[in-house]
mmCIF file of C-alpha atoms in Angstrom:
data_model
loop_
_atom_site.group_PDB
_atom_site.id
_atom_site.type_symbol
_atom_site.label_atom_id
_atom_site.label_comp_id
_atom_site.label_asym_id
_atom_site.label_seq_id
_atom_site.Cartn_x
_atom_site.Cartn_y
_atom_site.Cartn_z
ATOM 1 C CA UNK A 676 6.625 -16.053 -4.390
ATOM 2 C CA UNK A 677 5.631 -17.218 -1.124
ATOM 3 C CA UNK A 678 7.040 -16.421 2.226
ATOM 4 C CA UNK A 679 8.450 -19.946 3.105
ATOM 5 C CA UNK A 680 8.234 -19.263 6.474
ATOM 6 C CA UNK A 681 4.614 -17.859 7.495
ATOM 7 C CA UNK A 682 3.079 -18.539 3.941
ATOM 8 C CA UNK A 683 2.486 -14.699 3.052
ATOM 9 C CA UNK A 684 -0.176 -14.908 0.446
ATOM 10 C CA UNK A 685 0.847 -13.795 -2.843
ATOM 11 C CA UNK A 686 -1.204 -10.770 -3.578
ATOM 12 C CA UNK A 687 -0.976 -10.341 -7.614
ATOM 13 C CA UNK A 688 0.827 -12.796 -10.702
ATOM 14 C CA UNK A 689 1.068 -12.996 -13.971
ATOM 15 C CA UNK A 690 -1.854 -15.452 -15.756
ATOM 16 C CA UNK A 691 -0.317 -18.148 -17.335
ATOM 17 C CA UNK A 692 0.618 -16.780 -21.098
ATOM 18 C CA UNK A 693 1.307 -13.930 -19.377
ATOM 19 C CA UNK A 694 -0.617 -11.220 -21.320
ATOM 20 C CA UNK A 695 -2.914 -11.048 -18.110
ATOM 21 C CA UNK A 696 -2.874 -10.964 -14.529
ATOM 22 C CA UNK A 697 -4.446 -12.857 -11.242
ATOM 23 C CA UNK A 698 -4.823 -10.854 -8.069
ATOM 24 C CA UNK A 699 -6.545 -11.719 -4.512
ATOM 25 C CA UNK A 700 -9.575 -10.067 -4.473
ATOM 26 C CA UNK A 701 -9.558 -8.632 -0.925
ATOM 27 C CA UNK A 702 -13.532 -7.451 -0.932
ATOM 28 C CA UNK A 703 -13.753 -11.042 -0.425
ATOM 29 C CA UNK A 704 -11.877 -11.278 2.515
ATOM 30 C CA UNK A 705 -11.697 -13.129 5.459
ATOM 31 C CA UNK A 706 -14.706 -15.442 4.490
ATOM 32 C CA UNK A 707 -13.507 -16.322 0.660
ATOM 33 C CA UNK A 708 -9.930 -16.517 -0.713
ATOM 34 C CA UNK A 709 -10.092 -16.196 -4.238
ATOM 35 C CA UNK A 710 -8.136 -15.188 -6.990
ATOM 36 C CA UNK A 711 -9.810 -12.773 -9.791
ATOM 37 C CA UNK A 712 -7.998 -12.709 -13.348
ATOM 38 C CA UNK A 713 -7.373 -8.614 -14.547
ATOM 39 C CA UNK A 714 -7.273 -8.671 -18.626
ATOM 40 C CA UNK A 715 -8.320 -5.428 -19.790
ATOM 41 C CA UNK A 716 -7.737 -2.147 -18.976
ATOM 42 C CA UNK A 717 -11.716 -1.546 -17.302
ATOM 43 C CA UNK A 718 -10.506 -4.560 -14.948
ATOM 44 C CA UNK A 719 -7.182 -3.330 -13.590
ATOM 45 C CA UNK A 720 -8.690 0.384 -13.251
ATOM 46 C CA UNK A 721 -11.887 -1.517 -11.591
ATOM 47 C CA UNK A 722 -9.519 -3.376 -9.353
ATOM 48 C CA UNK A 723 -7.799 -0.575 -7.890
ATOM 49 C CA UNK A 724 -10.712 1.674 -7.476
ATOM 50 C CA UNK A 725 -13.108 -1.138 -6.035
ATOM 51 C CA UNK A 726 -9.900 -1.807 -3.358
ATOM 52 C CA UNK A 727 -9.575 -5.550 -4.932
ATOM 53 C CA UNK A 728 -6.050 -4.338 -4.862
ATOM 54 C CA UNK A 729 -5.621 -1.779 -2.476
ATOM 55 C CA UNK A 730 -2.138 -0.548 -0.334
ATOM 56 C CA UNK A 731 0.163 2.094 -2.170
ATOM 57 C CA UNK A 732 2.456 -0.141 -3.208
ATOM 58 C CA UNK A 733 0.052 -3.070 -4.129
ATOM 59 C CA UNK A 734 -1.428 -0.236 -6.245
ATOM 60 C CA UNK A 735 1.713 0.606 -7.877
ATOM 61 C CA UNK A 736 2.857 -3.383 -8.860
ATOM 62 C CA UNK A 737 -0.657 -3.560 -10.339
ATOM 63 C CA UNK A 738 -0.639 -0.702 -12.529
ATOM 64 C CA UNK A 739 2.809 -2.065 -13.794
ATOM 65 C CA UNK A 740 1.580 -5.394 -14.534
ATOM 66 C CA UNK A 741 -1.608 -3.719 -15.743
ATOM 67 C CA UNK A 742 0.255 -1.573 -18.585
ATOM 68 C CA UNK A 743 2.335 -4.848 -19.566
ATOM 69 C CA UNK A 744 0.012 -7.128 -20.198
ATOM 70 C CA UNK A 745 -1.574 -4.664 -21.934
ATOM 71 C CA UNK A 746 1.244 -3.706 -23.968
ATOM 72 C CA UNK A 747 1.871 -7.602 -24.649
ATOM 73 C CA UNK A 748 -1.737 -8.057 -25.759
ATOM 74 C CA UNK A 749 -1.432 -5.192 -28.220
ATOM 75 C CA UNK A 750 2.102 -6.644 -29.386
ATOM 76 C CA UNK A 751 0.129 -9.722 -30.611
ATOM 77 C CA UNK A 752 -2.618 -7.834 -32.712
ATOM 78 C CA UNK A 753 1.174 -6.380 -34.458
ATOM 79 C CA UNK A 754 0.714 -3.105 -33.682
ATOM 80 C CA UNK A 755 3.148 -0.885 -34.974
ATOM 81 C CA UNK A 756 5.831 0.900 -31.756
ATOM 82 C CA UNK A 757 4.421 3.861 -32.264
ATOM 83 C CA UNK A 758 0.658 2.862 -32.179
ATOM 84 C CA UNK A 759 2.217 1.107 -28.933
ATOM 85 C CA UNK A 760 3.070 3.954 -27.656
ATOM 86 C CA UNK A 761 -0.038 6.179 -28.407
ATOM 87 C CA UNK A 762 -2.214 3.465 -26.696
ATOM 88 C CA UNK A 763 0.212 3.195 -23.763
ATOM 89 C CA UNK A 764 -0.247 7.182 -22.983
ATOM 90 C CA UNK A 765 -4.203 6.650 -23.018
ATOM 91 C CA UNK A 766 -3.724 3.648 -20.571
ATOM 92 C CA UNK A 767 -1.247 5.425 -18.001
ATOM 93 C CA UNK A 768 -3.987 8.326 -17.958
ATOM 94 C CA UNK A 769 -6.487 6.055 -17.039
ATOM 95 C CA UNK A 770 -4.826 4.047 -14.446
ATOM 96 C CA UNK A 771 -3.122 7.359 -13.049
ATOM 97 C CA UNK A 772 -6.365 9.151 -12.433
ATOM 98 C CA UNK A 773 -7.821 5.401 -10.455
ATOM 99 C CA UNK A 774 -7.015 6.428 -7.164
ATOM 100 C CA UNK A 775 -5.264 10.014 -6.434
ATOM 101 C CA UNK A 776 -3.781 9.717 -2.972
ATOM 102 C CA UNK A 777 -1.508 6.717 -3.131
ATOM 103 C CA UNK A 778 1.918 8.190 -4.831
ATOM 104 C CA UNK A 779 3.374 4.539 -5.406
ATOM 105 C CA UNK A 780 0.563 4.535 -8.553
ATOM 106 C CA UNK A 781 1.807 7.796 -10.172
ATOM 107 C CA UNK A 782 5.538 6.435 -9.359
ATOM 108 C CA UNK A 783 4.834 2.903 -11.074
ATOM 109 C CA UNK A 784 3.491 4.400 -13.736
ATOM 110 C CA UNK A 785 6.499 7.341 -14.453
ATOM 111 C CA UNK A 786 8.997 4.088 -14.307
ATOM 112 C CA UNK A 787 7.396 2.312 -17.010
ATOM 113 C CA UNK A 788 6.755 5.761 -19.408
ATOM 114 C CA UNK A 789 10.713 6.371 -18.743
ATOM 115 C CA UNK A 790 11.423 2.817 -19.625
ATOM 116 C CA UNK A 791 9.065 3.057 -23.085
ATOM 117 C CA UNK A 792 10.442 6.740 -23.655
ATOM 118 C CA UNK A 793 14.271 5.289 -23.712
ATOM 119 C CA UNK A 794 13.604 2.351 -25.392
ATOM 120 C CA UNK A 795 13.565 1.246 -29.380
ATOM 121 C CA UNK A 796 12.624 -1.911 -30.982
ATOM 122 C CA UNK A 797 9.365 -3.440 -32.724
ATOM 123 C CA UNK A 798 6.000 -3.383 -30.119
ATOM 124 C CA UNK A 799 7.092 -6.957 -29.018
ATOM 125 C CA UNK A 800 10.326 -6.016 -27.895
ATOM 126 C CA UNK A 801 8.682 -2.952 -26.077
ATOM 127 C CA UNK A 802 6.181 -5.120 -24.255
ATOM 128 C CA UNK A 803 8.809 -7.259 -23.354
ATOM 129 C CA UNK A 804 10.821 -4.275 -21.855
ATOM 130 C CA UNK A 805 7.661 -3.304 -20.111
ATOM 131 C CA UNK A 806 7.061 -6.169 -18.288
ATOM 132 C CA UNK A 807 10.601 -6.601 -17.385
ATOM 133 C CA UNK A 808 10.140 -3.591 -15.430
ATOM 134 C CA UNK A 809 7.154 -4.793 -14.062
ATOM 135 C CA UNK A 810 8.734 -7.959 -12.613
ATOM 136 C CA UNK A 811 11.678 -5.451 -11.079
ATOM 137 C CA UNK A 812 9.245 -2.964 -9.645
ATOM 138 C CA UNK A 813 7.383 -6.158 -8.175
ATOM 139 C CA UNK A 814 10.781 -7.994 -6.878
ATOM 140 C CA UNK A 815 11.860 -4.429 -5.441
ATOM 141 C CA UNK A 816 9.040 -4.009 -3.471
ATOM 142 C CA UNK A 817 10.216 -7.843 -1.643
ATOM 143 C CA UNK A 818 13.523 -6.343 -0.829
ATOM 144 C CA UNK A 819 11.948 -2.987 0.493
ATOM 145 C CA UNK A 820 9.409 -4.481 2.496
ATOM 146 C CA UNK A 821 12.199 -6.531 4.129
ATOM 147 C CA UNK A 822 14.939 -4.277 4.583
ATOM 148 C CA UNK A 823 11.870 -2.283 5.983
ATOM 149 C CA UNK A 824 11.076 -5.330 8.593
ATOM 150 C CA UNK A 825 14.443 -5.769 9.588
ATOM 151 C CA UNK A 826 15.521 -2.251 10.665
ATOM 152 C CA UNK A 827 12.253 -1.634 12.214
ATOM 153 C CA UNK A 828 12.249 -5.309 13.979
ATOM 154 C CA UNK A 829 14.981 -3.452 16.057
ATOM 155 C CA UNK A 830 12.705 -1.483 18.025
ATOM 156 C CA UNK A 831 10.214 -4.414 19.188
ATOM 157 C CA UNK A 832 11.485 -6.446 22.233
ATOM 158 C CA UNK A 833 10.283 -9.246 23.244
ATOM 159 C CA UNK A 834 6.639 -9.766 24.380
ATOM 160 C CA UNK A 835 5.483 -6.067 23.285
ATOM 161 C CA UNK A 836 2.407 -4.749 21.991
ATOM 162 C CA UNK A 837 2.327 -3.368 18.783
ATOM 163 C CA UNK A 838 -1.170 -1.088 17.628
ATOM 164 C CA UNK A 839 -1.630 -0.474 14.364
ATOM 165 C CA UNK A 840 -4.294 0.773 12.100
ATOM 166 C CA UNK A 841 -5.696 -0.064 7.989
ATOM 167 C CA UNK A 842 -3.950 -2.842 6.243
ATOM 168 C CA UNK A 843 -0.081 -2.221 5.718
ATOM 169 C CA UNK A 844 0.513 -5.996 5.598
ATOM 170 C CA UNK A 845 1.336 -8.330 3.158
ATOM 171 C CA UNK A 846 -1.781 -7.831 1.077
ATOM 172 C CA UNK A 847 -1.267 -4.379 0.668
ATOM 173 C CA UNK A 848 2.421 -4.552 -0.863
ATOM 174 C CA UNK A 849 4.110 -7.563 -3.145
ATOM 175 C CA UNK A 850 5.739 -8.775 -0.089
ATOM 176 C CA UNK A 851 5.493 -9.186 4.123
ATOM 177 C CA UNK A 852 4.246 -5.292 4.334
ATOM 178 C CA UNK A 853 5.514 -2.460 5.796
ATOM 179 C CA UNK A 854 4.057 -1.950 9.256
ATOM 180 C CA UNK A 855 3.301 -4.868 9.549
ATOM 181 C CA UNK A 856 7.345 -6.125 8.259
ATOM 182 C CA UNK A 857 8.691 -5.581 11.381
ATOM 183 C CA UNK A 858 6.208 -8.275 13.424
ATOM 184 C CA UNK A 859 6.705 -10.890 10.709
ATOM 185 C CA UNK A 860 10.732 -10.317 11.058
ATOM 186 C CA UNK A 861 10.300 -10.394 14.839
ATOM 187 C CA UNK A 862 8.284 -13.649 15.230
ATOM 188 C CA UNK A 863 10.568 -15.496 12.934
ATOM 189 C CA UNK A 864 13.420 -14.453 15.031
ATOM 190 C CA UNK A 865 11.648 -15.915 18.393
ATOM 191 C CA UNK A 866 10.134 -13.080 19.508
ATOM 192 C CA UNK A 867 7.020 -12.678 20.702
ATOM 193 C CA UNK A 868 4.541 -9.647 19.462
ATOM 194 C CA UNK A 869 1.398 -8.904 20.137
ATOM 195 C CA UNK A 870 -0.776 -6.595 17.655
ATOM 196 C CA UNK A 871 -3.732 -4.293 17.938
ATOM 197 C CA UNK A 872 -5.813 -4.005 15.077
ATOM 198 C CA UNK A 873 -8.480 -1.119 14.898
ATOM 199 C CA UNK A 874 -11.198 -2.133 12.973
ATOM 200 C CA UNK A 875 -10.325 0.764 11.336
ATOM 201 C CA UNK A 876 -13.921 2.435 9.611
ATOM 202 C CA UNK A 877 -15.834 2.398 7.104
ATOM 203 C CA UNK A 878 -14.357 -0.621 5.265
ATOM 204 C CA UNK A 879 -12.730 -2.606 7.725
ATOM 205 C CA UNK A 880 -9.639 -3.012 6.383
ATOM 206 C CA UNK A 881 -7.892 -3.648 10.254
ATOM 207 C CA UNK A 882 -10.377 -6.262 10.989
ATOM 208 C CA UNK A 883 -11.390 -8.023 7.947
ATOM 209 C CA UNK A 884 -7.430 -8.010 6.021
ATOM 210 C CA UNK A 885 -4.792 -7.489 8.801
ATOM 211 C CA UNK A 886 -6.198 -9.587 11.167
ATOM 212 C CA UNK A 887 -6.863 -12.304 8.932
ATOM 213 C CA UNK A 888 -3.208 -12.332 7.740
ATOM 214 C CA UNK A 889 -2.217 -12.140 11.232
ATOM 215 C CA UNK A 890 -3.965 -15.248 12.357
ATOM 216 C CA UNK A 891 -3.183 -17.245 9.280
ATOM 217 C CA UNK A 892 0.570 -16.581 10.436
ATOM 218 C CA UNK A 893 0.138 -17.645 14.117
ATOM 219 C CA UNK A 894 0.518 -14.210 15.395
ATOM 220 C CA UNK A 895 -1.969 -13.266 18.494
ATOM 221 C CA UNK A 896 -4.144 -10.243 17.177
ATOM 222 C CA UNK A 897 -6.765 -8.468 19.021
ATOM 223 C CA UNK A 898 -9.228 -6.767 16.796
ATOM 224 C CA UNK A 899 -10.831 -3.044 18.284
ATOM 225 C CA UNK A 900 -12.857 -0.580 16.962
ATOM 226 C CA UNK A 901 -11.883 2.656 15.708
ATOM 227 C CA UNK A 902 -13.622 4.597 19.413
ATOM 228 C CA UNK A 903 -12.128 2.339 21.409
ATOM 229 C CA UNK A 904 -8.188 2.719 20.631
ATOM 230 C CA UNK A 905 -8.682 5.948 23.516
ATOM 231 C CA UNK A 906 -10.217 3.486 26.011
ATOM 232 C CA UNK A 907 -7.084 1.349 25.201
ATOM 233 C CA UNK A 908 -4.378 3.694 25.457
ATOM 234 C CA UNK A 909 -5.605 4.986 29.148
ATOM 235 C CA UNK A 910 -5.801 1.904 30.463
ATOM 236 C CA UNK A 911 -3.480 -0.935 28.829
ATOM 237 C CA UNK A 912 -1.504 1.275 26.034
ATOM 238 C CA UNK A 913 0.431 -0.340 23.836
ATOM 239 C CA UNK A 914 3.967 -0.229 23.678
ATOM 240 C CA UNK A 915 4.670 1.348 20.221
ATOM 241 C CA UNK A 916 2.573 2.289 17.163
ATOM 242 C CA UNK A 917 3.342 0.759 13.679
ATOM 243 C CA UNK A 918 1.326 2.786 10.528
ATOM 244 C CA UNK A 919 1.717 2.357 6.491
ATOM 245 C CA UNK A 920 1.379 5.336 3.938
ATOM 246 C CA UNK A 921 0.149 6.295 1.008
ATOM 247 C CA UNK A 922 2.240 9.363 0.950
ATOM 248 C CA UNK A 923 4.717 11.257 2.757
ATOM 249 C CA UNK A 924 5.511 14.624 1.951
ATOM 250 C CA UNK A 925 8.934 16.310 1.783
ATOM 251 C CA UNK A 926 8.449 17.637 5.469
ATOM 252 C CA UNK A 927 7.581 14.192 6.656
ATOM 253 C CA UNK A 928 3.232 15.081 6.977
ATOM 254 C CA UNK A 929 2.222 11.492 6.394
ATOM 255 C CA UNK A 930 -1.235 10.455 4.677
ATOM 256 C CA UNK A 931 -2.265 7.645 5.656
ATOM 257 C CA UNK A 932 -6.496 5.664 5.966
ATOM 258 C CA UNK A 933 -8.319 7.907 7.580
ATOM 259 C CA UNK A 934 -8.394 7.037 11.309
ATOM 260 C CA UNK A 935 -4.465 7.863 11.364
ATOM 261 C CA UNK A 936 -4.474 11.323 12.466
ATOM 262 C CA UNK A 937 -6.360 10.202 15.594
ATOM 263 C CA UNK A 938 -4.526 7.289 16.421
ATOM 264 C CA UNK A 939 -1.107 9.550 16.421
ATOM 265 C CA UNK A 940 -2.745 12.230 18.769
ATOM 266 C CA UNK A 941 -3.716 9.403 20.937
ATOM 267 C CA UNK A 942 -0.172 7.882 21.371
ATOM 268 C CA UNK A 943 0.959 11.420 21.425
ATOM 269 C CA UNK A 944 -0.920 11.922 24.447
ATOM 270 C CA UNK A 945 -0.294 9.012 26.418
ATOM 271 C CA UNK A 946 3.896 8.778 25.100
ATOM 272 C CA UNK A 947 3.729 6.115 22.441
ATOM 273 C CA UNK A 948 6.163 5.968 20.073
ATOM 274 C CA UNK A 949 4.563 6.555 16.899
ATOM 275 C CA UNK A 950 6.179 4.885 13.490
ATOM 276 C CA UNK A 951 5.681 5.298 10.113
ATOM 277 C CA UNK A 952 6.930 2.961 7.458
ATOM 278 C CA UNK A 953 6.895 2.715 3.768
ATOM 279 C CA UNK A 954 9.170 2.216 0.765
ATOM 280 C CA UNK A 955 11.513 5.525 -0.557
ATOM 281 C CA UNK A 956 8.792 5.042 -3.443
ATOM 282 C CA UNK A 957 5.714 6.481 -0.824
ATOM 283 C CA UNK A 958 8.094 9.595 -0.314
ATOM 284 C CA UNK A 959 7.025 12.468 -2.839
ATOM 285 C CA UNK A 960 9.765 14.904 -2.822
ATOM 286 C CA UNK A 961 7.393 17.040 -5.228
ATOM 287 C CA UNK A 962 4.928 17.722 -2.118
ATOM 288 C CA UNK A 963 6.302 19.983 0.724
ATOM 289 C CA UNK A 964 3.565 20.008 3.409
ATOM 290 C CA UNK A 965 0.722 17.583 3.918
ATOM 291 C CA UNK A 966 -1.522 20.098 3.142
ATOM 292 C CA UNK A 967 -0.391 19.894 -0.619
ATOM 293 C CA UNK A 968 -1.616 15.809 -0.980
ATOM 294 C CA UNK A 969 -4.945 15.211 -2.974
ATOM 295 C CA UNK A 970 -7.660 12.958 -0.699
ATOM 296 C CA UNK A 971 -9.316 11.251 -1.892
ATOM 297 C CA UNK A 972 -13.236 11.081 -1.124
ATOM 298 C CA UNK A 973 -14.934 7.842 -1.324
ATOM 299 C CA UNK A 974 -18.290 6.903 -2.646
ATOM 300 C CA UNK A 975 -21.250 7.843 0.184
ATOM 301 C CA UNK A 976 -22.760 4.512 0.315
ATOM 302 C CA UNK A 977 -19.631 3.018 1.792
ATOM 303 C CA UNK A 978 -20.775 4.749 5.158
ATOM 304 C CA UNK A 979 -24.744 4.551 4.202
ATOM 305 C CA UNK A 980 -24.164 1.128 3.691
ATOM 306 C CA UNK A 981 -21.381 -0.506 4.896
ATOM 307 C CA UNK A 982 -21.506 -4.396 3.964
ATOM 308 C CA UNK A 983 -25.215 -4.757 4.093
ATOM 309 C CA UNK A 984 -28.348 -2.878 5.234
ATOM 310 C CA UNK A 985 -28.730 0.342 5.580
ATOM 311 C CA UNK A 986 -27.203 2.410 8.526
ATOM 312 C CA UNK A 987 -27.845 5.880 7.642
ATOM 313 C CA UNK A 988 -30.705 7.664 6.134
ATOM 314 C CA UNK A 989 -30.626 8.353 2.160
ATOM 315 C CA UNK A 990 -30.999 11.785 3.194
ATOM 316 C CA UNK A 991 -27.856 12.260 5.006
ATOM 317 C CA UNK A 992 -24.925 13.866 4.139
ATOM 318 C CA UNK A 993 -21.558 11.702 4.302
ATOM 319 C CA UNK A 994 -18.747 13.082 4.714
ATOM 320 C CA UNK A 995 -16.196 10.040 3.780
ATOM 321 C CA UNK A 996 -12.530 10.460 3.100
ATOM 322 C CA UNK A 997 -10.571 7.791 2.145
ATOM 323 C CA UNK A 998 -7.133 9.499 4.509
ATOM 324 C CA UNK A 999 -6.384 11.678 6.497
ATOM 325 C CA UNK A 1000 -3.376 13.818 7.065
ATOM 326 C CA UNK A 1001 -0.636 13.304 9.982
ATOM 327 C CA UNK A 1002 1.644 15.930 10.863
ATOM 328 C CA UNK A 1003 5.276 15.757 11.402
ATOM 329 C CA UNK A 1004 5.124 16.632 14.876
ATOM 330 C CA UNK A 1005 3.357 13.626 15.678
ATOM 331 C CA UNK A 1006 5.854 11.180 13.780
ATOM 332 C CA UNK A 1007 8.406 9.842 15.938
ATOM 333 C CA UNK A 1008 10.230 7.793 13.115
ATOM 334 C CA UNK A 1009 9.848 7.073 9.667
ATOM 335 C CA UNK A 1010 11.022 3.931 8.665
ATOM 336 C CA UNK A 1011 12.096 3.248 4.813
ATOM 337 C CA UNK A 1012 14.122 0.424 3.436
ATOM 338 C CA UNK A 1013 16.966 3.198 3.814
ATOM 339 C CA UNK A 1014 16.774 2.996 7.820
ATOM 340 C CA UNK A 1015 15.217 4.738 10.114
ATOM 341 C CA UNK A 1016 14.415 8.470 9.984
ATOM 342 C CA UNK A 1017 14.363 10.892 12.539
ATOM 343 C CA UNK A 1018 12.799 14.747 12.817
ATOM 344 C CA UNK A 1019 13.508 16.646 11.168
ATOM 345 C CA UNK A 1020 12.997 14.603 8.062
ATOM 346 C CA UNK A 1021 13.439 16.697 5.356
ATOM 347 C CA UNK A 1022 17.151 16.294 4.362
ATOM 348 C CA UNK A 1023 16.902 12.612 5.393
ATOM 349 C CA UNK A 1024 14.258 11.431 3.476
ATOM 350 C CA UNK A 1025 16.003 13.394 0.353
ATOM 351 C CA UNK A 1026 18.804 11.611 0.574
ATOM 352 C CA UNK A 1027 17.136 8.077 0.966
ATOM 353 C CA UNK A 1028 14.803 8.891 -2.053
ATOM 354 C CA UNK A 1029 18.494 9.834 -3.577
ATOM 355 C CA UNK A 1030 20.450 6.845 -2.770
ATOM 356 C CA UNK A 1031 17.360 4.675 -3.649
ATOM 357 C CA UNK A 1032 17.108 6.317 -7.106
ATOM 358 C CA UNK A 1033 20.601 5.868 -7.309
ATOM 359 C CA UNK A 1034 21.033 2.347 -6.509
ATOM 360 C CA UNK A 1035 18.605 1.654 -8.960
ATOM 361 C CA UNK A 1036 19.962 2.934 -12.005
ATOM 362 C CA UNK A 1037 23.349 1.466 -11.622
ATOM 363 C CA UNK A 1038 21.517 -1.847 -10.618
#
């Protein structure tokens, strides 16, 4: 559904019968807003990997969707449960191996295996199970992103300057975002916020997705390149710093696009208050230290080539990963739909990740 008030673009649905699904392809984006339909599983592991879909927990929702529809389309060839079943373990090991940094995937997917696991009943019935968890993981998401707006709304005032880098918007979650949550909360309080948006390299993702959501929302955005967030900061700096994640370790090390790690050391230097936010879902309890979370390393060409022509020589090495690693130190706040979390964050994101789990299964 819609944001009513600044018309947040729906990012992924189900296809009408329901046994597919129709995303926003956001390699098309800002120049053409069009929907692409996901019906096998080549097309939702396609999706993810090409960054049609792309945000951790965007990433997550799909996958979930993903194994349902897939689950319903087997359910009408009258598969038998346990044929379900053994074709549901070969799809989860495809989709979990799509993209290896962003948690919310691995998460998604562990909800709906637990869901099949406890479950009996004829395939239909377990599709329909499936999808119902689907639809919660996708309505949860709504409800994190804004209970993650609201608490971090309280730490804009009016008329400040927000920087932030990569897409952690609307189109990278089911609802108004993460970092971006709190400007959306803020402006349709009254407030007035003004955002940075490095173009953030090799793929654009600050210039091309969050500042095109920005401006279709009415909110002023000033697009920068990667080099020249330094030049920024020493001369106008912002007033606070606003970043997503694709996974936070137990210790709080944050991995986030690459570009992150210099952006923190940068408000470090010049006393910006640097924020993290996410969902309890981006947390991974099962990492310690930053040092423990896979990056991923994208395909050469993205640098080589960009959108276009060449702009490095065949030759060349590339050295192109997709994040980079944060450390604690650098974190001044980590915002969840739990509250706000402060050094040192190991006991409190526990407990968030607890009550969240929690909540949950008595919900």
């Amino acid at each position: 559904m819609n944001d009513p008030v600044l018309s947040i673009p729906e990012t992924i649905r189900w296809a009408p019968g329901g046994v597919s699904a129709l995303i926003l392809d956001q390699t098309l984006l800002p120049g053409v807003f069009e929907e692409k339909e996901l019906s096998t599983l080549d097309d939702f592991v396609e999706a993810i990997r090409s960054l049609r879909v792309r945000g951790a927990p965007l990433i997550g929702i799909t996958a979930a969707i993903g194994l349902a529809a897939l689950a319903r389309q087997s359910a009408a060839e009258r598969v038998t449960p346990d044929e379900l079943r053994a074709r549901f373990a070969g799809w989860a090991d495809r989709l979990g191996n799509a993209r290896p940094t962003a948690v919310n995937l691995l998460w998604a997917i562990r909800r709906l295996r637990a869901r099949l696991e406890a479950a009996t009943g004829t395939a239909g019935e377990l599709a329909t199970l499936l999808a119902a968890e689907a639809d919660a993981i996708h309505a949860e998401d709504r409800r994190m992103c804004r209970a993650i707006g609201e608490h971090a709304a309280t730490l804009l005032a009016d008329g400040e300057a927000v920087i932030t880098h990569c897409n952690a918007g609307s189109l990278a979650t089911g609802g108004i975002g993460t970092a971006l949550a709190p400007v959306y909360v803020a402006t349709e309080a009254g407030r007035k916020v003004r955002v940075f948006a490095d173009e953030t390299r090799p793929l654009l993702q600050g210039s091309r997705l969050t500042a095109w959501e920005l401006s279709r929302a009415g909110i002023e955005v000033t697009v920068l390149a990667d080099n020249m967030a330094g030049s920024l900061f020493a001369t106008d700096p912002p007033d606070i710093a606003f970043v997503g994640s694709d996974r936070i370790a137990a210790n709080g090390d944050v991995a986030n696009k690459i570009g992150t790690y210099p952006l923190a050391v940068l408000a470090d230097r010049h006393g910006v208050p640097f924020y993290v936010l996410a969902p309890t879902s981006t947390v991974d309890l099962g990492t310690p230290t930053g040092a423990e979370i896979p990056i991923e390393h994208r395909d050469p060409d993205e640098v080589r080539r960009g959108f276009g022509p060449l702009l490095a020589p065949e030759a060349a090495h590339v050295y192109s990963p997709a994040f980079d690693v944060t450390p604690h130190e650098l974190v001044t706040g980590i915002v969840t739909e739990r509250g706000i979390h402060r050094p040192p964050y190991t006991g409190s994101l526990a407990a968030a990740v607890a009550e969240a789990e929690a909540e949950r299964r008595s919900g």
